[in-house]
Amino acid sequence: MYEVLLLLHNLLRWFVLLFGLWALLRPEPRPGAFFAHALTLQVVLGLLLAFVSPLFQGALAALGEVMRAGGEPRYFVAEHWVGGLLALGLAHAGLARARKGQGARLLFALSLLVLLLSIPWFRPLLRL
């Protein structure tokens, strides 16, 4: 189950980024909805992945040591998911503004920026 969730989470990343670019270029309700809802699915998959991930569970068990040591375990325990949740909030705020006909481009841009900073680029770009 872990490998399947990891594969889905990895592949969905590319759709989220494409939808984010679409929402940034056309800050309207439809592109914004695709972006916000794909990102919601991405976060849900990430949360499920955290429950079954041996890396995450092992890091939680030794949280103090992980935070002091840094590296990959700290990244996933402390930074990766926080960035995802922040980006999710910004994307949904952008969607709400787009539905009201107000300027949503800045919120979509901030969400995309946080996402780009939260992606583990040191990991394989495609896991097949």
Coordinates of N, CA and C in Angstrom, one line a residue:
M1 N 0.8 -1.2 0.0 CA 0.0 0.0 0.0 C 0.9 1.3 0.0
Y2 N 2.0 1.2 0.7 CA 2.9 2.4 0.8 C 3.4 2.7 -0.6
E3 N 3.8 1.8 -1.4 CA 4.4 2.0 -2.7 C 3.3 2.6 -3.6
V4 N 2.1 2.1 -3.5 CA 1.0 2.6 -4.4 C 0.7 4.1 -4.0
L5 N 0.6 4.4 -2.7 CA 0.3 5.7 -2.3 C 1.5 6.7 -2.7
L6 N 2.7 6.2 -2.6 CA 3.8 7.0 -3.0 C 3.8 7.3 -4.5
L7 N 3.5 6.3 -5.3 CA 3.4 6.5 -6.7 C 2.3 7.5 -7.1
L8 N 1.2 7.4 -6.5 CA 0.1 8.3 -6.8 C 0.4 9.7 -6.3
H9 N 1.0 9.8 -5.1 CA 1.4 11.1 -4.6 C 2.4 11.8 -5.5
N10 N 3.3 11.0 -6.0 CA 4.4 11.5 -6.9 C 3.8 11.9 -8.3
L11 N 3.0 11.1 -8.9 CA 2.4 11.4 -10.2 C 1.4 12.6 -10.1
L12 N 0.7 12.7 -9.1 CA -0.3 13.8 -9.0 C 0.4 15.1 -8.8
R13 N 1.6 15.1 -8.3 CA 2.4 16.3 -8.2 C 2.5 17.1 -9.5
W14 N 2.7 16.4 -10.6 CA 2.9 17.0 -11.9 C 1.5 17.6 -12.4
F15 N 0.4 16.9 -12.1 CA -0.9 17.5 -12.5 C -1.2 18.8 -11.6
V16 N -0.8 18.7 -10.3 CA -1.0 19.9 -9.5 C -0.2 21.0 -10.0
L17 N 1.0 20.8 -10.4 CA 1.8 21.9 -10.9 C 1.3 22.5 -12.2
L18 N 0.8 21.6 -13.1 CA 0.2 22.0 -14.3 C -1.0 22.8 -14.1
F19 N -1.9 22.3 -13.2 CA -3.1 23.1 -12.9 C -2.8 24.4 -12.2
G20 N -1.8 24.4 -11.4 CA -1.3 25.6 -10.8 C -0.9 26.7 -11.8
L21 N -0.1 26.2 -12.8 CA 0.3 27.2 -13.8 C -0.9 27.7 -14.6
W22 N -1.8 26.8 -14.9 CA -3.1 27.2 -15.6 C -3.8 28.2 -14.8
A23 N -4.0 28.0 -13.5 CA -4.7 28.9 -12.6 C -3.9 30.2 -12.5
L24 N -2.6 30.2 -12.6 CA -1.8 31.4 -12.5 C -2.0 32.2 -13.8
L25 N -2.0 31.5 -14.9 CA -2.1 32.2 -16.2 C -3.6 32.7 -16.5
R26 N -4.5 31.9 -16.0 CA -5.9 32.3 -16.2 C -6.6 32.2 -14.8
P27 N -6.5 33.2 -14.0 CA -7.1 33.2 -12.6 C -8.6 33.3 -12.6
E28 N -9.2 32.3 -13.1 CA -10.7 32.2 -13.2 C -11.2 31.0 -12.4
P29 N -12.5 30.9 -12.2 CA -13.0 29.8 -11.3 C -12.6 28.4 -11.8
R30 N -12.7 28.1 -13.1 CA -12.5 26.7 -13.5 C -11.0 26.3 -13.3
P31 N -10.1 27.0 -13.8 CA -8.7 26.6 -13.6 C -8.3 26.6 -12.1
G32 N -8.9 27.6 -11.4 CA -8.7 27.6 -9.9 C -9.2 26.4 -9.2
A33 N -10.4 25.9 -9.7 CA -11.0 24.7 -9.1 C -10.2 23.5 -9.3
F34 N -9.7 23.4 -10.6 CA -8.9 22.2 -10.9 C -7.6 22.2 -10.0
F35 N -7.0 23.4 -9.8 CA -5.8 23.5 -9.0 C -6.1 23.2 -7.6
A36 N -7.1 23.8 -7.0 CA -7.4 23.7 -5.6 C -7.8 22.2 -5.3
H37 N -8.6 21.7 -6.1 CA -9.1 20.3 -5.8 C -8.1 19.2 -6.1
A38 N -7.3 19.4 -7.1 CA -6.1 18.5 -7.3 C -5.2 18.6 -6.1
L39 N -4.9 19.8 -5.6 CA -4.0 19.9 -4.5 C -4.7 19.3 -3.2
T40 N -6.0 19.4 -3.1 CA -6.7 18.8 -1.9 C -6.4 17.3 -2.0
L41 N -6.6 16.7 -3.1 CA -6.4 15.3 -3.3 C -4.9 14.9 -3.0
Q42 N -4.0 15.8 -3.4 CA -2.6 15.6 -3.1 C -2.3 15.6 -1.6
V43 N -2.9 16.5 -0.9 CA -2.7 16.6 0.5 C -3.3 15.4 1.2
V44 N -4.5 14.9 0.8 CA -5.1 13.8 1.4 C -4.2 12.5 1.2
L45 N -3.7 12.4 -0.1 CA -2.8 11.2 -0.3 C -1.5 11.4 0.5
G46 N -1.1 12.6 0.7 CA 0.1 12.8 1.6 C -0.1 12.4 3.0
L47 N -1.3 12.7 3.5 CA -1.7 12.4 4.9 C -1.8 10.9 5.0
L48 N -2.4 10.2 4.1 CA -2.5 8.7 4.1 C -1.1 8.1 4.0
L49 N -0.3 8.7 3.2 CA 1.1 8.2 3.1 C 1.8 8.3 4.4
A50 N 1.6 9.4 5.1 CA 2.3 9.6 6.4 C 1.9 8.5 7.4
F51 N 0.7 8.0 7.3 CA 0.3 7.0 8.3 C 0.9 5.6 8.0
V52 N 1.3 5.4 6.7 CA 1.8 4.1 6.3 C 3.3 4.1 6.0
S53 N 3.9 5.3 6.0 CA 5.3 5.5 5.7 C 6.2 5.0 6.8
P54 N 7.1 4.1 6.5 CA 8.1 3.7 7.6 C 9.0 4.9 8.0
L55 N 9.4 5.7 7.0 CA 10.3 6.8 7.3 C 9.6 7.8 8.2
F56 N 8.3 8.2 7.9 CA 7.6 9.1 8.7 C 7.3 8.6 10.1
Q57 N 6.9 7.3 10.2 CA 6.5 6.8 11.5 C 7.8 6.6 12.4
G58 N 8.9 6.2 11.8 CA 10.2 6.1 12.5 C 10.6 7.4 13.0
A59 N 10.5 8.5 12.2 CA 10.9 9.8 12.5 C 10.0 10.4 13.7
L60 N 8.7 10.1 13.6 CA 7.9 10.5 14.7 C 8.2 9.9 16.0
A61 N 8.6 8.7 16.0 CA 9.0 8.0 17.2 C 10.2 8.6 17.9
A62 N 11.1 9.2 17.1 CA 12.3 9.8 17.7 C 12.3 11.3 17.2
L63 N 11.2 12.0 17.5 CA 11.1 13.4 17.0 C 12.2 14.3 17.4
G64 N 12.6 14.3 18.6 CA 13.6 15.2 19.1 C 14.9 15.0 18.4
E65 N 15.3 13.8 18.2 CA 16.6 13.5 17.5 C 16.5 13.9 16.1
V66 N 15.3 13.6 15.5 CA 15.1 14.0 14.0 C 15.3 15.5 13.8
M67 N 14.6 16.2 14.7 CA 14.7 17.7 14.6 C 16.1 18.2 14.8
R68 N 16.8 17.7 15.6 CA 18.2 18.1 15.9 C 19.1 17.7 14.7
A69 N 19.0 16.5 14.2 CA 19.8 16.0 13.2 C 19.6 16.6 11.8
G70 N 18.4 17.0 11.5 CA 18.1 17.5 10.2 C 18.0 16.5 9.1
G71 N 18.3 16.9 7.9 CA 18.3 15.9 6.8 C 16.9 15.6 6.3
E72 N 16.8 14.4 5.5 CA 15.6 14.0 4.9 C 14.5 13.7 5.9
P73 N 14.7 13.0 7.0 CA 13.6 12.7 7.9 C 13.0 14.0 8.5
R74 N 13.8 15.0 8.8 CA 13.3 16.3 9.3 C 12.5 17.0 8.3
Y75 N 13.0 16.9 7.0 CA 12.3 17.6 5.9 C 10.8 17.1 5.9
F76 N 10.7 15.8 5.9 CA 9.3 15.2 5.7 C 8.5 15.3 7.0
V77 N 9.1 15.3 8.2 CA 8.3 15.4 9.4 C 7.9 16.9 9.7
A78 N 8.8 17.9 9.3 CA 8.5 19.2 9.8 C 8.2 20.2 8.6
E79 N 8.7 20.0 7.4 CA 8.6 21.0 6.4 C 7.7 20.7 5.2
H80 N 7.8 19.5 4.7 CA 7.1 19.1 3.5 C 5.6 19.2 3.7
W81 N 5.1 18.7 4.8 CA 3.6 18.7 4.9 C 3.1 20.1 5.3
V82 N 3.9 20.8 6.1 CA 3.5 22.2 6.4 C 3.4 23.1 5.2
G83 N 4.3 22.9 4.3 CA 4.3 23.7 3.0 C 3.0 23.2 2.2
G84 N 2.7 22.0 2.2 CA 1.6 21.5 1.4 C 0.3 22.1 2.0
L85 N 0.1 22.1 3.3 CA -1.1 22.6 3.9 C -1.2 24.1 3.7
L86 N -0.1 24.8 3.8 CA -0.1 26.3 3.5 C -0.5 26.6 2.0
A87 N 0.1 25.8 1.1 CA -0.2 26.0 -0.3 C -1.7 25.6 -0.5
L88 N -2.2 24.7 0.2 CA -3.6 24.3 0.0 C -4.5 25.4 0.4
G89 N -4.2 26.0 1.6 CA -5.0 27.2 2.0 C -5.0 28.3 1.1
L90 N -3.8 28.6 0.5 CA -3.7 29.7 -0.4 C -4.4 29.4 -1.7
A91 N -4.4 28.2 -2.2 CA -5.1 27.8 -3.4 C -6.6 27.9 -3.2
H92 N -7.1 27.5 -2.1 CA -8.6 27.6 -1.9 C -9.0 29.1 -1.6
A93 N -8.1 29.9 -1.0 CA -8.4 31.3 -0.9 C -8.4 31.9 -2.3
G94 N -7.5 31.5 -3.2 CA -7.5 32.0 -4.5 C -8.7 31.6 -5.3
L95 N -9.2 30.4 -5.1 CA -10.4 29.9 -5.7 C -11.6 30.7 -5.3
A96 N -11.7 31.0 -4.0 CA -12.8 31.8 -3.5 C -12.8 33.2 -4.1
R97 N -11.6 33.8 -4.2 CA -11.5 35.1 -4.9 C -11.9 35.1 -6.3
A98 N -11.4 34.0 -7.0 CA -11.7 33.8 -8.4 C -13.2 33.7 -8.7
R99 N -13.9 33.0 -7.8 CA -15.4 32.8 -7.9 C -16.1 34.1 -7.7
K100 N -15.5 35.0 -6.9 CA -16.1 36.3 -6.6 C -15.7 37.3 -7.7
G101 N -14.9 36.9 -8.6 CA -14.4 37.8 -9.7 C -13.4 38.8 -9.2
Q102 N -12.8 38.6 -8.1 CA -11.7 39.4 -7.6 C -10.4 38.9 -8.0
G103 N -9.3 39.6 -7.8 CA -8.0 39.2 -8.2 C -7.5 38.0 -7.4
A104 N -7.3 36.9 -8.1 CA -6.8 35.7 -7.5 C -5.4 35.3 -7.8
R105 N -4.8 36.0 -8.8 CA -3.5 35.7 -9.3 C -2.4 35.6 -8.3
L106 N -2.4 36.6 -7.3 CA -1.4 36.6 -6.3 C -1.5 35.4 -5.4
L107 N -2.7 35.0 -5.0 CA -2.9 33.8 -4.2 C -2.4 32.6 -4.9
F108 N -2.8 32.4 -6.1 CA -2.4 31.3 -6.9 C -0.8 31.3 -7.0
A109 N -0.2 32.4 -7.3 CA 1.2 32.5 -7.4 C 1.9 32.1 -6.1
L110 N 1.4 32.6 -5.0 CA 2.0 32.3 -3.7 C 1.8 30.8 -3.4
S111 N 0.7 30.2 -3.7 CA 0.5 28.8 -3.5 C 1.4 28.0 -4.3
L112 N 1.6 28.4 -5.6 CA 2.6 27.7 -6.5 C 4.0 27.8 -6.0
L113 N 4.4 29.0 -5.5 CA 5.7 29.2 -4.9 C 5.9 28.3 -3.7
V114 N 5.0 28.3 -2.8 CA 5.1 27.4 -1.6 C 5.2 25.9 -2.0
L115 N 4.4 25.6 -3.0 CA 4.5 24.2 -3.5 C 5.9 23.9 -4.1
L116 N 6.4 24.8 -4.9 CA 7.7 24.5 -5.5 C 8.8 24.4 -4.4
L117 N 8.7 25.2 -3.3 CA 9.6 25.1 -2.2 C 9.4 23.8 -1.4
S118 N 8.2 23.3 -1.4 CA 7.9 22.1 -0.6 C 8.1 20.8 -1.3
I119 N 8.4 20.8 -2.6 CA 8.6 19.5 -3.3 C 10.0 19.0 -3.0
P120 N 10.1 17.7 -2.7 CA 11.4 17.1 -2.4 C 12.2 16.9 -3.7
W121 N 12.8 17.9 -4.3 CA 13.5 17.8 -5.5 C 14.7 16.9 -5.5
F122 N 15.2 16.5 -4.3 CA 16.3 15.6 -4.1 C 15.8 14.2 -4.3
R123 N 14.6 13.9 -4.4 CA 14.0 12.6 -4.6 C 13.8 12.3 -6.1
P124 N 13.6 11.1 -6.6 CA 13.4 10.8 -8.0 C 12.1 11.6 -8.5
L125 N 12.3 12.2 -9.7 CA 11.2 13.0 -10.2 C 10.0 12.1 -10.6
L126 N 10.3 10.9 -11.0 CA 9.2 10.0 -11.4 C 9.5 8.6 -10.8
R127 N 8.6 8.1 -10.1 CA 8.7 6.7 -9.5 C 7.8 5.8 -10.2
L128 N 8.4 5.0 -11.1 CA 7.5 4.0 -11.8 C 8.0 2.6 -11.6

